[in-house]
């Protein structure tokens, strides 16, 4: 399609994870097996929290929303990645590429904000236990979850708006399995310095600041717990440790990929696989494996409706 004196790119070629057929088949069965085990587990978490009235506390409400958000997040890139493993020439249309870019950053930022809401929940539970029911009631929880989705949408739409106006006239090859914003901007037929700077500031505000604030808040909470001598201290500390693990699992790779101003980092494709495919679905499972109440409720639900 001609526009002016250059050709507009209508699709992008993805090089994928490997060019070897045998390796692609191994990767396909590995990822398919992973999804067959972990994805139903996340769905089970959502159903368990929804159906069990004993899991009505804000912590479980946030956990169910985290599981749902991760299910949505892992519906953006993995389905096409699995399908592309069977194709010799992997392509994605321009519109699908822009949609993938938007939803990837929209849902990723929403999860970062949701983790901050969960940190607020733990802060009130530990530092202001007498005011917990007033400060973290159902209405506040819904507002925090809504704000997480809203903040993620704003983050995603800003990156989408900055990218959609860039002209692409070739080449159109991306050395990745999805529309990576780093490589995409470098293909633009224009000076992208200001766009890269704005994208870096936008990503930095969400990823690096969220990572730093979460680490500081949980460090303060653990120090606060050290000074307490209550019976439930070990249980609360275990919950905080689960939160910290998820923070590192989610924010660590994101900081590694997007923390530098559009520089190529070693093993970026491998880190991106873990960040977009594997880690999101394992986040809710980390909470579940360390929580006796929800494991008990899940087994009751399985025995009642499945076994």
Coordinates of C-alpha atoms in Angstrom, one line a residue, residues 159-301:
X159 CA 2.3 3.5 24.6
X160 CA -0.3 2.6 21.9
X161 CA -0.7 6.3 21.0
X162 CA 3.0 6.9 20.8
X163 CA 3.5 3.8 18.5
X164 CA 0.4 4.0 16.2
X165 CA 1.6 7.3 14.6
X166 CA 5.1 6.0 13.7
X167 CA 5.6 5.3 10.0
X168 CA 6.8 1.8 9.1
X169 CA 8.2 1.3 5.5
X170 CA 10.5 -1.7 6.0
X171 CA 12.3 -3.7 7.0
X172 CA 9.6 -5.5 8.9
X173 CA 11.4 -8.4 10.7
X174 CA 11.2 -8.7 14.5
X175 CA 13.6 -11.0 16.2
X176 CA 11.1 -12.2 18.8
X177 CA 7.8 -14.2 19.2
X178 CA 5.6 -11.1 19.8
X179 CA 5.5 -7.4 19.0
X180 CA 8.3 -6.2 21.3
X181 CA 8.0 -2.5 21.6
X182 CA 11.8 -2.1 21.7
X183 CA 12.4 -3.7 18.3
X184 CA 9.2 -2.3 16.8
X185 CA 10.2 1.4 17.4
X186 CA 13.6 0.8 15.9
X187 CA 11.9 -0.3 12.6
X188 CA 10.2 3.1 12.2
X189 CA 11.1 5.3 9.3
X190 CA 11.5 8.4 11.4
X191 CA 13.5 10.0 14.2
X192 CA 12.2 8.2 17.3
X193 CA 14.4 9.8 20.0
X194 CA 11.5 11.7 21.6
X195 CA 9.2 8.7 21.3
X196 CA 11.8 6.4 22.9
X197 CA 12.4 8.9 25.7
X198 CA 8.6 9.2 26.5
X199 CA 8.2 5.4 26.3
X200 CA 11.1 4.9 28.7
X201 CA 9.7 7.5 31.1
X202 CA 6.3 5.8 31.0
X203 CA 7.7 2.3 31.5
X204 CA 10.1 3.6 34.2
X205 CA 7.3 5.3 36.1
X206 CA 5.2 2.1 36.2
X207 CA 7.9 -0.7 36.5
X208 CA 10.8 0.8 38.3
X209 CA 8.9 3.0 40.7
X210 CA 6.4 0.2 41.5
X211 CA 9.2 -2.3 42.1
X212 CA 11.0 0.1 44.4
X213 CA 7.9 1.1 46.3
X214 CA 6.8 -2.5 46.8
X215 CA 10.2 -3.6 48.0
X216 CA 10.4 -0.7 50.5
X217 CA 6.9 -1.3 51.8
X218 CA 7.4 -5.0 52.3
X219 CA 10.8 -4.4 54.0
X220 CA 9.1 -2.0 56.4
X221 CA 6.4 -4.6 57.1
X222 CA 8.8 -7.4 57.8
X223 CA 10.8 -5.1 60.2
X224 CA 7.5 -4.2 61.9
X225 CA 6.7 -7.9 62.3
X226 CA 10.1 -8.5 63.8
X227 CA 9.2 -6.2 66.6
X228 CA 5.9 -7.9 67.3
X229 CA 5.3 -10.9 69.4
X230 CA 1.8 -12.0 68.4
X231 CA 0.7 -15.6 67.7
X232 CA -0.2 -15.0 64.1
X233 CA 3.1 -13.4 63.3
X234 CA 4.5 -16.4 61.4
X235 CA 1.3 -16.7 59.2
X236 CA 1.4 -13.0 58.4
X237 CA 5.1 -13.1 57.7
X238 CA 4.6 -16.1 55.4
X239 CA 2.0 -14.1 53.4
X240 CA 4.4 -11.2 53.1
X241 CA 7.1 -13.5 51.9
X242 CA 4.7 -14.8 49.2
X243 CA 4.0 -11.2 48.1
X244 CA 7.8 -10.5 47.9
X245 CA 8.4 -13.5 45.8
X246 CA 5.7 -12.5 43.3
X247 CA 7.1 -8.9 43.2
X248 CA 10.5 -10.2 42.2
X249 CA 9.0 -12.8 39.8
X250 CA 6.9 -10.1 38.0
X251 CA 8.9 -6.9 38.3
X252 CA 12.4 -8.4 38.0
X253 CA 12.2 -9.5 34.4
X254 CA 10.2 -6.4 33.4
X255 CA 12.9 -4.1 34.9
X256 CA 15.6 -6.1 33.1
X257 CA 13.8 -5.7 29.7
X258 CA 12.4 -2.2 30.0
X259 CA 14.6 -0.6 32.7
X260 CA 17.2 0.6 30.2
X261 CA 16.4 3.3 27.6
X262 CA 15.9 1.0 24.5
X263 CA 19.1 -0.9 24.7
X264 CA 19.4 -4.5 23.6
X265 CA 20.0 -6.7 26.7
X266 CA 21.5 -10.2 26.7
X267 CA 19.0 -13.1 26.6
X268 CA 16.2 -10.7 26.1
X269 CA 14.1 -13.3 24.2
X270 CA 14.5 -15.9 27.0
X271 CA 13.6 -13.4 29.7
X272 CA 10.6 -12.3 27.7
X273 CA 9.4 -15.9 27.5
X274 CA 9.4 -16.2 31.3
X275 CA 7.9 -12.7 31.7
X276 CA 5.0 -13.1 29.3
X277 CA 4.3 -16.9 29.3
X278 CA 5.5 -18.7 32.4
X279 CA 5.7 -16.4 35.4
X280 CA 2.3 -14.8 35.1
X281 CA 0.4 -18.1 35.6
X282 CA 2.7 -19.1 38.4
X283 CA 2.1 -16.0 40.5
X284 CA -1.2 -17.0 42.0
X285 CA 0.1 -20.5 42.6
X286 CA 2.8 -19.1 44.8
X287 CA 0.2 -17.7 47.1
X288 CA -1.8 -20.9 47.0
X289 CA 1.0 -23.2 47.9
X290 CA 1.9 -21.2 51.0
X291 CA -1.8 -20.8 52.2
X292 CA -3.4 -23.6 54.1
X293 CA -7.0 -22.2 54.0
X294 CA -7.2 -21.8 50.2
X295 CA -5.6 -25.2 49.6
X296 CA -8.2 -26.8 51.9
X297 CA -11.0 -25.0 50.1
X298 CA -9.7 -26.0 46.7
X299 CA -9.7 -29.7 47.7
X300 CA -13.2 -29.4 49.0
X301 CA -14.4 -27.8 45.7

